[in-house]
Short mmCIF file of C-alpha atoms in Angstrom, two decimals:
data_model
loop_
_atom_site.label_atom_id
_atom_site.label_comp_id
_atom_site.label_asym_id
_atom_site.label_seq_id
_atom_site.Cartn_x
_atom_site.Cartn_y
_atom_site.Cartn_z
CA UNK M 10 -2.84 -26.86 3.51
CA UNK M 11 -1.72 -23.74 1.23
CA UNK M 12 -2.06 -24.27 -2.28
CA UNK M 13 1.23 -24.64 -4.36
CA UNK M 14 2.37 -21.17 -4.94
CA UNK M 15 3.31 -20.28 -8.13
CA UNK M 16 7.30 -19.72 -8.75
CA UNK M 17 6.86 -15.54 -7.68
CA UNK M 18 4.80 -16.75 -5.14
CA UNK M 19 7.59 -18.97 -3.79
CA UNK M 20 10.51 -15.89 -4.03
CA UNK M 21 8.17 -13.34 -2.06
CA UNK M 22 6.47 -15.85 0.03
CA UNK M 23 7.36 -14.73 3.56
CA UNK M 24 8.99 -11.60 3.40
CA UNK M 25 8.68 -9.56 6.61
CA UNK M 26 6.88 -6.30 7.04
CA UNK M 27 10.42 -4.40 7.38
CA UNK M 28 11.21 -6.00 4.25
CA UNK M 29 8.55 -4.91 2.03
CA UNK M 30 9.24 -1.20 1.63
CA UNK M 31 12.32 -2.55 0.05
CA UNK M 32 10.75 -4.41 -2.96
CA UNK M 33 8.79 -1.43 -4.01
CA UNK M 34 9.78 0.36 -7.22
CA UNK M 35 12.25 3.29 -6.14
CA UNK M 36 10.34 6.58 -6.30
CA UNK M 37 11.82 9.95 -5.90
CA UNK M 38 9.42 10.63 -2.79
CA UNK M 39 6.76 8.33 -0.93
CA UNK M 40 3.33 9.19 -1.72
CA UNK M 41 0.82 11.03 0.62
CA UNK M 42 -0.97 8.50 2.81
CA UNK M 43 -4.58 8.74 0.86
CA UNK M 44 -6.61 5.66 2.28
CA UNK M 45 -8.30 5.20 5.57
CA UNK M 46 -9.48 1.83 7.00
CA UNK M 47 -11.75 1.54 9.96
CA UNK M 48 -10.32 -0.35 12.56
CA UNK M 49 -11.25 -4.13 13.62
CA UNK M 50 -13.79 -5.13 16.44
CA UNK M 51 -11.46 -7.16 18.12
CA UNK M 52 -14.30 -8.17 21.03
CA UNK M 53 -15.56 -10.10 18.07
CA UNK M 54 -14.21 -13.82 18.34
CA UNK M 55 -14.17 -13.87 14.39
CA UNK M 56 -11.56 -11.95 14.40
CA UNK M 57 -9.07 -14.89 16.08
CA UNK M 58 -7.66 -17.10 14.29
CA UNK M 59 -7.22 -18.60 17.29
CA UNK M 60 -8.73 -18.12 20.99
CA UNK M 61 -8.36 -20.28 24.17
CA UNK M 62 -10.95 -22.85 24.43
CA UNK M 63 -12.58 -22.68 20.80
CA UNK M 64 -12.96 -24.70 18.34
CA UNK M 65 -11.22 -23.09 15.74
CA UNK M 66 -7.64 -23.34 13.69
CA UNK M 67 -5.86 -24.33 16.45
CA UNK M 68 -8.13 -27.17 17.67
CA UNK M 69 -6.24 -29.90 15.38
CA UNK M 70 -4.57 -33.19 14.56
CA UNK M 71 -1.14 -32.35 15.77
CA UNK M 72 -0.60 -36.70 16.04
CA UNK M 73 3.21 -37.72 15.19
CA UNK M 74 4.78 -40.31 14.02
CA UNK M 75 8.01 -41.01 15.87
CA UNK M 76 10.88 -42.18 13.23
CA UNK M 77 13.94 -43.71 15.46
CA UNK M 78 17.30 -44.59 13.86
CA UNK M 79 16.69 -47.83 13.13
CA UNK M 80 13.19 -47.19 11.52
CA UNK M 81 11.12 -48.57 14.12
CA UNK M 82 8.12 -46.17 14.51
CA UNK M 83 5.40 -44.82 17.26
CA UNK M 84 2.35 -42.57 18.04
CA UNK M 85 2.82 -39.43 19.65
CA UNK M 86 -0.41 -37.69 20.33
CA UNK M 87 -1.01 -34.08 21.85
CA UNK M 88 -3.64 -32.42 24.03
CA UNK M 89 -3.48 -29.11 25.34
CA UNK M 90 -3.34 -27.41 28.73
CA UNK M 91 -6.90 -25.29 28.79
CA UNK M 92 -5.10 -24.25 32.39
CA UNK M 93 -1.80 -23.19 31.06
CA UNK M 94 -0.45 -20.32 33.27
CA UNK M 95 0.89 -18.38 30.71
CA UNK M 96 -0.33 -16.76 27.32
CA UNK M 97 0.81 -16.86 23.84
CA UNK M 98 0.21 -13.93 21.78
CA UNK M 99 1.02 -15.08 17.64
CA UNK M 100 1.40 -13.19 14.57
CA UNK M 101 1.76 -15.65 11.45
CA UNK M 102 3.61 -14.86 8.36
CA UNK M 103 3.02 -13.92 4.87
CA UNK M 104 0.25 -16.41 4.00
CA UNK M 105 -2.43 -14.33 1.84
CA UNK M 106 -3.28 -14.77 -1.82
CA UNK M 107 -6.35 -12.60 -1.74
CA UNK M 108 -6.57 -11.12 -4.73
CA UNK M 109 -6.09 -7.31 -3.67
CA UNK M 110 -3.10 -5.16 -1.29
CA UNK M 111 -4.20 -6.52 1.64
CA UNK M 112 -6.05 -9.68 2.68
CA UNK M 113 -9.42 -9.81 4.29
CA UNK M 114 -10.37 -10.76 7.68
CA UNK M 115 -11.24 -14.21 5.85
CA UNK M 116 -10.06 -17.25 7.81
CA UNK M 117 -8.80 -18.75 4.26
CA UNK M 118 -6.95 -22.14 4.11
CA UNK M 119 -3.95 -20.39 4.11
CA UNK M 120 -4.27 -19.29 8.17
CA UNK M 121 -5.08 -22.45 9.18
CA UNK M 122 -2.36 -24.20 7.74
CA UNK M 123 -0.31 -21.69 9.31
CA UNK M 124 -1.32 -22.35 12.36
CA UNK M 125 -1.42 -25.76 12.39
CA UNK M 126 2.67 -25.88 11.91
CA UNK M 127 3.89 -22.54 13.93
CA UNK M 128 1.30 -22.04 16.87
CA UNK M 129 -1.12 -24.99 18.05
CA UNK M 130 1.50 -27.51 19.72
CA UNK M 131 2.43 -24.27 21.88
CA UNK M 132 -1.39 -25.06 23.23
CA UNK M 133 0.80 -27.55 25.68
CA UNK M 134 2.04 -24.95 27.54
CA UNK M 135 0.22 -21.48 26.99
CA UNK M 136 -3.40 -20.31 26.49
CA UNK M 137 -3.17 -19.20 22.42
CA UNK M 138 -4.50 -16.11 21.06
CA UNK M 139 -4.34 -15.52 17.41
CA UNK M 140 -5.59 -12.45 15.86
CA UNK M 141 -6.46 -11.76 12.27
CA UNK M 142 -4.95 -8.81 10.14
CA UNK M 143 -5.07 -7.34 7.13
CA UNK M 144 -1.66 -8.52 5.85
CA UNK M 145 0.40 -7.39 2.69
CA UNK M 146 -0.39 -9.92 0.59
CA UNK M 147 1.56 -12.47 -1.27
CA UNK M 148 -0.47 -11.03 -4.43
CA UNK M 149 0.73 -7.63 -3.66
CA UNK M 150 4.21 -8.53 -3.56
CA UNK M 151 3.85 -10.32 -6.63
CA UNK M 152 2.82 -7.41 -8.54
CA UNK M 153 5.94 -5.81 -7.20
CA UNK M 154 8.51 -8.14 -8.16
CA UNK M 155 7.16 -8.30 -11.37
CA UNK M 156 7.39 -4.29 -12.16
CA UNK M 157 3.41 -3.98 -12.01
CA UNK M 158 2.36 -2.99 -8.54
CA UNK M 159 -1.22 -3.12 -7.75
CA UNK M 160 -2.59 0.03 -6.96
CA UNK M 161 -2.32 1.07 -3.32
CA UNK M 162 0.14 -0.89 -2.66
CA UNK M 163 3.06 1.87 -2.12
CA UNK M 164 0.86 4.06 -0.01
CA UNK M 165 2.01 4.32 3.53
CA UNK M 166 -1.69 4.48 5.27
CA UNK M 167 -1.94 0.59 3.41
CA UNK M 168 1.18 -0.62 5.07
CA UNK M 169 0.46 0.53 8.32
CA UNK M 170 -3.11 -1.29 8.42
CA UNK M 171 -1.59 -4.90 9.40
CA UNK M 172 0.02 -3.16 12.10
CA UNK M 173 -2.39 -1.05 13.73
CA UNK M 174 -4.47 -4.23 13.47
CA UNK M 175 -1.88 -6.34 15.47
CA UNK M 176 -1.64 -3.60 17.68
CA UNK M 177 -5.77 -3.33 18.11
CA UNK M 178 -5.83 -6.76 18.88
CA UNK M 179 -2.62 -6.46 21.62
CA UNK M 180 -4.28 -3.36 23.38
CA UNK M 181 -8.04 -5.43 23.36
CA UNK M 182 -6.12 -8.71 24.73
CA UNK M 183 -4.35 -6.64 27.51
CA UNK M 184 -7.40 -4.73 28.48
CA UNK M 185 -9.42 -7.78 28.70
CA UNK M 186 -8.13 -10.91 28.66
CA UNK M 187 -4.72 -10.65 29.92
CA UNK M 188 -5.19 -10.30 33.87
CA UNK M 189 -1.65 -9.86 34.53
CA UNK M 190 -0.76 -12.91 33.34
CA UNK M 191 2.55 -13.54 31.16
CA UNK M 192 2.66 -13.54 27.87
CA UNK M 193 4.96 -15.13 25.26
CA UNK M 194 4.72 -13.58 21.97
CA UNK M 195 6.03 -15.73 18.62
CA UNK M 196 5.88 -14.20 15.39
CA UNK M 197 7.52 -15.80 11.90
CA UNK M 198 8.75 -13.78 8.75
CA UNK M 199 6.01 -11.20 8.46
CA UNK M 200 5.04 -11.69 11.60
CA UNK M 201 7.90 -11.18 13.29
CA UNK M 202 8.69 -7.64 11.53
CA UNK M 203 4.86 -6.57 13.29
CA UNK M 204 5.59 -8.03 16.77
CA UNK M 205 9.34 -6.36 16.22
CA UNK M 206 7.29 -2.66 15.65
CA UNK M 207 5.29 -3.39 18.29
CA UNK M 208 7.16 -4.35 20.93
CA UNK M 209 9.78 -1.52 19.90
CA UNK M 210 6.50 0.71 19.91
CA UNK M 211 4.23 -0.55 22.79
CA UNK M 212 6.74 -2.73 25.03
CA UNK M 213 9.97 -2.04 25.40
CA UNK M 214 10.36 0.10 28.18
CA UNK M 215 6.68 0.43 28.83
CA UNK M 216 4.48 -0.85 31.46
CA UNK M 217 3.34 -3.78 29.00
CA UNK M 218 7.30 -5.10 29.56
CA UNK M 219 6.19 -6.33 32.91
CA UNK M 220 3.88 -9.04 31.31
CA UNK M 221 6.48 -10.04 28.80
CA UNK M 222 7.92 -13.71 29.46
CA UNK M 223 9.83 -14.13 25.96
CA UNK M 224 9.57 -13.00 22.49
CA UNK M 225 10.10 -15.81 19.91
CA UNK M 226 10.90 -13.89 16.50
CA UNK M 227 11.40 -16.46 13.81
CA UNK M 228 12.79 -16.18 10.30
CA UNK M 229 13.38 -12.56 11.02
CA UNK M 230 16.92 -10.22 11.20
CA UNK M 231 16.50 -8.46 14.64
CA UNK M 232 19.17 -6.13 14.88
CA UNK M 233 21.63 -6.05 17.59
CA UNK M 234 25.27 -4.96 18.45
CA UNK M 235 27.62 -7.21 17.31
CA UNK M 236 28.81 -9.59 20.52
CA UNK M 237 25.80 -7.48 22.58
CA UNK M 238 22.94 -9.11 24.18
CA UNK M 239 21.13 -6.05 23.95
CA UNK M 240 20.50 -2.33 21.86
CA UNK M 241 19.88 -2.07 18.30
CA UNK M 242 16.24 -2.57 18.00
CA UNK M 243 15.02 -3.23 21.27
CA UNK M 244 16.40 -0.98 24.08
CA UNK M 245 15.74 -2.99 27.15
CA UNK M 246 15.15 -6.17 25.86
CA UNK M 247 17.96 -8.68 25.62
CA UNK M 248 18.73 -12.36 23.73
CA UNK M 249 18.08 -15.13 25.70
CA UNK M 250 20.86 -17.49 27.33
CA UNK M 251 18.71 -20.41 29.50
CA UNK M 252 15.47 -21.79 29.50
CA UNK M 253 14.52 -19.74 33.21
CA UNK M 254 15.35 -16.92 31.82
CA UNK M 255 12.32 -14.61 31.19
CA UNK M 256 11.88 -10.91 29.72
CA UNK M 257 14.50 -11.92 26.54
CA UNK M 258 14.21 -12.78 23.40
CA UNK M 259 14.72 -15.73 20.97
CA UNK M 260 15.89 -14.77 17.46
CA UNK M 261 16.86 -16.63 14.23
CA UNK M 262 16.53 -17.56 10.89
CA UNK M 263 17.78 -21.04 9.54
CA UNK M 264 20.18 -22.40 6.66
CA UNK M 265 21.53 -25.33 6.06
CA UNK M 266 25.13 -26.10 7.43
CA UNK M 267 26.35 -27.36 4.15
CA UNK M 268 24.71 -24.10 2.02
CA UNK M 269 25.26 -20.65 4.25
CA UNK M 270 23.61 -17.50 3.27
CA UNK M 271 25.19 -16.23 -0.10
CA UNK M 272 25.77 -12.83 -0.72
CA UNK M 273 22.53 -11.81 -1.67
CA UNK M 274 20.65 -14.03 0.89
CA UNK M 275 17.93 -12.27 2.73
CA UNK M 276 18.39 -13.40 6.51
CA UNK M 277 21.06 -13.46 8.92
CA UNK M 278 22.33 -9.91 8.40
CA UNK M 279 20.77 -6.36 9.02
CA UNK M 280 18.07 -5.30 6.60
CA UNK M 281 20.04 -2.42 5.69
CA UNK M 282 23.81 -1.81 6.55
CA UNK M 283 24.55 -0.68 9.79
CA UNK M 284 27.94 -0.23 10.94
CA UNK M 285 28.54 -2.51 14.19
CA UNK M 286 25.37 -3.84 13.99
CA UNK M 287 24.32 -7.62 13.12
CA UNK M 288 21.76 -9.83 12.93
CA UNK M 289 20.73 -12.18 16.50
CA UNK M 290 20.88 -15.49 16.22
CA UNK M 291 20.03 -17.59 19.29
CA UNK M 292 19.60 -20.99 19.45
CA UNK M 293 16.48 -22.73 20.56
CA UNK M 294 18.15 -25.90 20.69
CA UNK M 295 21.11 -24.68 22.98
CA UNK M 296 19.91 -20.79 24.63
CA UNK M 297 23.37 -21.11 26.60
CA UNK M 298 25.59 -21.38 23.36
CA UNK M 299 27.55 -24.05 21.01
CA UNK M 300 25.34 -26.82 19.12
CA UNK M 301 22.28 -28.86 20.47
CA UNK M 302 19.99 -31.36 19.40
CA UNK M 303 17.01 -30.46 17.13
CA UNK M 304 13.04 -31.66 18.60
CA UNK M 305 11.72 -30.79 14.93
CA UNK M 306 8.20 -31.49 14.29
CA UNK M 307 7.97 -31.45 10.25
CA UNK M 308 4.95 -31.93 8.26
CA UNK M 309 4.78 -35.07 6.54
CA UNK M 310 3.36 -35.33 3.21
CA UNK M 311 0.46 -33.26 1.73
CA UNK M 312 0.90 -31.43 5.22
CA UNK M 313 4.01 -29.32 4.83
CA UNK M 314 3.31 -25.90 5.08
CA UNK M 315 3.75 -25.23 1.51
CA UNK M 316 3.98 -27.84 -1.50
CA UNK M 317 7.65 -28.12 -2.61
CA UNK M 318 8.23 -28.13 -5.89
CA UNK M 319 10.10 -31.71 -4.93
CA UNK M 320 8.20 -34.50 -3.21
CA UNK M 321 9.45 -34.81 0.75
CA UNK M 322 11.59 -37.53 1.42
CA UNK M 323 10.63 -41.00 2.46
CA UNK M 324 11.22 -40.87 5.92
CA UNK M 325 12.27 -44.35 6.15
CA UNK M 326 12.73 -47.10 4.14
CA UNK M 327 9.27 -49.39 4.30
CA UNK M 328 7.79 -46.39 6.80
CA UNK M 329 4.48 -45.36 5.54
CA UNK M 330 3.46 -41.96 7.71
CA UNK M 331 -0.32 -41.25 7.94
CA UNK M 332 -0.15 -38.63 10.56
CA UNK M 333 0.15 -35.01 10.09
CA UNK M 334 3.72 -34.87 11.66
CA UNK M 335 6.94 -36.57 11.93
CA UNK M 336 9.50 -36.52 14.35
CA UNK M 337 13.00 -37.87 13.69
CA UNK M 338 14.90 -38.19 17.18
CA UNK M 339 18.96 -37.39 16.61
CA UNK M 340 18.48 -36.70 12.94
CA UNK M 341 19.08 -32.57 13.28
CA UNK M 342 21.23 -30.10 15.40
CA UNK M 343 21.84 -26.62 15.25
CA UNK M 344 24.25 -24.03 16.16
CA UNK M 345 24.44 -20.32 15.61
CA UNK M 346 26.95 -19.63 13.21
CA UNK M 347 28.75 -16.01 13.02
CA UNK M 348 30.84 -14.81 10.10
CA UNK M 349 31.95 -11.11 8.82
CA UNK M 350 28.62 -10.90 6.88
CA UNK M 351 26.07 -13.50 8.74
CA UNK M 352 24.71 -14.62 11.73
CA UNK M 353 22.24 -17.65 11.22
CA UNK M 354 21.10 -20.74 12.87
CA UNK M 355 23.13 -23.46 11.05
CA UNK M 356 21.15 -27.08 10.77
CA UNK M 357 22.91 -29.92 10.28
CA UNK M 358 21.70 -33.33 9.26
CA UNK M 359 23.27 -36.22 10.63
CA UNK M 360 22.80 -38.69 8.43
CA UNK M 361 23.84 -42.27 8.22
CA UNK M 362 23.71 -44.08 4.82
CA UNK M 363 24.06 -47.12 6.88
CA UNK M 364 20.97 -47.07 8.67
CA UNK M 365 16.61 -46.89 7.09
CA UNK M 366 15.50 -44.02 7.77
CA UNK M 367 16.14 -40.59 5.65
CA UNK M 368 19.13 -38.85 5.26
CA UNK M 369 17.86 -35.69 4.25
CA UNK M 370 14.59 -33.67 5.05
CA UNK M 371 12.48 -31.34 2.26
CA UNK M 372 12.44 -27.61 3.13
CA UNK M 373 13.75 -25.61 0.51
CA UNK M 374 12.41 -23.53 -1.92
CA UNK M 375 12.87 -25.11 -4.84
CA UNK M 376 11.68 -23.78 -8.49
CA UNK M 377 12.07 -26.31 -10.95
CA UNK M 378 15.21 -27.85 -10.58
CA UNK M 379 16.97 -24.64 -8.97
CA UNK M 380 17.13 -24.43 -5.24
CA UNK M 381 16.73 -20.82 -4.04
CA UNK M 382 19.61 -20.62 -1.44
CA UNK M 383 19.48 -16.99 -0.31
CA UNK M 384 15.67 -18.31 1.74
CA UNK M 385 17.56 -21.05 3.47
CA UNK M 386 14.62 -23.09 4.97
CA UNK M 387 13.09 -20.49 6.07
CA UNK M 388 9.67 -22.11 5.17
CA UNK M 389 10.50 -24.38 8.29
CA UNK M 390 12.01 -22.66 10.55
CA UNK M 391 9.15 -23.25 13.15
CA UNK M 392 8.71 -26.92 12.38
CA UNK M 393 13.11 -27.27 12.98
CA UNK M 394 12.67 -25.94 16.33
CA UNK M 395 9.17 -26.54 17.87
CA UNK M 396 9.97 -28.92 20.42
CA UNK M 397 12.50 -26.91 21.62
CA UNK M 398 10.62 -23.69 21.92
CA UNK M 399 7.60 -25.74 23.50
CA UNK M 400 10.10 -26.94 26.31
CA UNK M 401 11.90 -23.33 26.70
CA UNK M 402 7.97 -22.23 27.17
CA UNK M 403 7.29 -24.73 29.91
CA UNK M 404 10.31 -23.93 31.45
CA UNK M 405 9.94 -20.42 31.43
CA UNK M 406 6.28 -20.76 32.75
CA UNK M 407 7.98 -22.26 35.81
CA UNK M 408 10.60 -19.88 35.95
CA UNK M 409 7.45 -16.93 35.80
CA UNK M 410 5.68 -19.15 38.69
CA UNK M 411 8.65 -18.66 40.75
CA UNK M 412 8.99 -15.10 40.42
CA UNK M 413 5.67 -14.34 40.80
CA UNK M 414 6.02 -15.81 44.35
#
């Protein structure tokens, strides 16, 4: 479980890679690159977070408790597929607090929380692989916000290291593990900014594009033309629009229907203005358009992926939840949402005062009593939509399976 971050912590949390170069000081001129890092060994297993098979941060209590309507409650357990036909290749988000730039090659606390809520229940459908990096930290950015960068942190060789890492671990994974298998990569915040340079850089185009069964970029603004399926950042690459569909990609980030991205809100548009250009926004709950039903799997209690600054809600009146998840059947539904600034992934709770169980869910970031609305939940944006993206997986592996015959 992450510790509670502090309230800088909480602003700069999951920024993604893109995004950092923008909350440096302004200079008149970017430094020289000066520092050199050797590269990983990634033939060593401790350098996965997670690898198919191991016992390691994905080998966990992913248990449920089912909350229906009317309160009445049941155990939903998991096991994974060790004979899943498909791969999942995962980058996780901003998680570091290591106390320099970049973060070690540590397994901290941090990963395998991480973990635990964006990656393991994919285990159901797709062998995992995980790799370590050396990530900008959430110390780093601290430093920045606050006017007092540490040093290092604006030199270009430093930012590149989490990427060449990601990108060390891709080219070891397709050299020796891959076996022309597909592969589904899923990324979140930070995460998704690498796996958006890499498959820009490695993919798109490329013989690698062969292998490629979806991208799932979460809590990210991937760039496309507005109304296009396709262009802007990836070339060849479009948004997906059905569950069989393979080679596309699945793009969002999430807000709250009742509290849209203000005007200084970090998601849903471009990173930087672009003429014609917007942000994608597909929905995992509906790929072919209009509003679906929500398969969340949020972390109850002590388990969400980061303390809130507000306890989480009961989840029903008399319910006491000792597993690590909850699942709320009919409670949320999404819907991309388009407007002349935004495109987002508007969730909607559908609550009823009438009946036990909760008529809210926690998610926000919340510093003291101020709710930061320009994050949206973007601190559960896998947890809203895991179900979903586990079924789109397992029907895409069938979809693969067909094509491949």
């Amino acid at each position: 479980m992450l510790r509670r971050l502090s309230a800088l912590a909480a602003l700069t949390a999951m920024l993604a890679a893109p995004a950092i170069a923008s909350a440096q000081p302004v200079a008149a001129a970017p430094p020289p690159a000066t520092a050199t890092y050797a590269p990983n060994d990634y033939g060593a297993k401790q350098t996965w977070l997670c690898w198919p098979g191991a016992a390691d941060a994905c080998a966990v209590d992913l248990t449920t408790t089912v909350v229906q309507a009317n309160g009445k409650t049941s155990a939903e357990t998991f096991k994974a597929d060790p004979k899943a036909p498909l791969d999942c290749f995962y980058v996780y988000p901003t998680v570091s607090r290591d106390p320099g730039v970049l973060s070690s090659m540590t397994i901290e606390p941090e990963e395998r929380s991480v973990v635990l809520h964006q990656l393991a229940r994919f285990g159901a459908k797709c062998r995992v692989f995980a790799p370590m990096y050396r990530q900008f930290t959430l110390t780093a950015l601290n430093g920045m916000v606050m006017g007092k960068p540490l040093p290092g942190s604006a030199d270009p060789a430093v930012r590149d290291v989490g990427y060449n890492d990601v990108k060390a671990a891709w080219t070891w994974y397709l050299a020796h593990e891959n076996h022309g298998r597909g592969v589904v990569l899923i990324g979140h915040s930070q995460g998704s900014g690498v796996l958006t340079r890499l498959i820009k850089e490695e993919i798109d185009g490329k013989p690698a594009q062969a292998r490629l069964v979806s991208a799932i970029l979460m809590g990210t603004s991937l760039v496309v033309p507005k109304g296009m399926d396709v262009g802007g950042d990836f070339k060849s690459i479009p948004l997906c629009h059905a569950n069989s569909q393979t080679g596309c990609v699945i793009a969002f980030a999430s807000f709250r229907d009742n509290s849209p991205p203000p005007a200084n809100s970090r998601f849903g548009r471009p990173r930087t203005p672009q003429p014609g250009m917007a942000a994608a926004c597909v929905n995992p709950a509906n790929l072919t358009g209009g509003k679906g039903e929500l398969h969340a799997y949020l972390g109850s209690g002590a388990t969400m992926i980061v303390e809130a600054a507000t306890p989480p809600k009961a989840w029903a009146t008399g319910v006491t939840v000792t597993t690590p998840f909850v699942s709320v059947p009919g409670l949320l539904s999404a819907q991309c949402v388009s407007t002349d600034d935004f495109n987002y992934l508007a969730i909607h709770v559908n609550a009823d005062p009438a009946d036990p169980r909760t008529d809210d869910i926690p998610g926000d970031i919340v510093i003291g009593t101020m709710t930061l609305k320009d994050w949206g939940l973007h601190l559960i944006d896998a947890n809203l939509t895991m179900g979903n993206l586990v079924d789109i997986v397992g029907d895409e592996s069938t979809a693969w399976a067909a094509k491949a015959k």
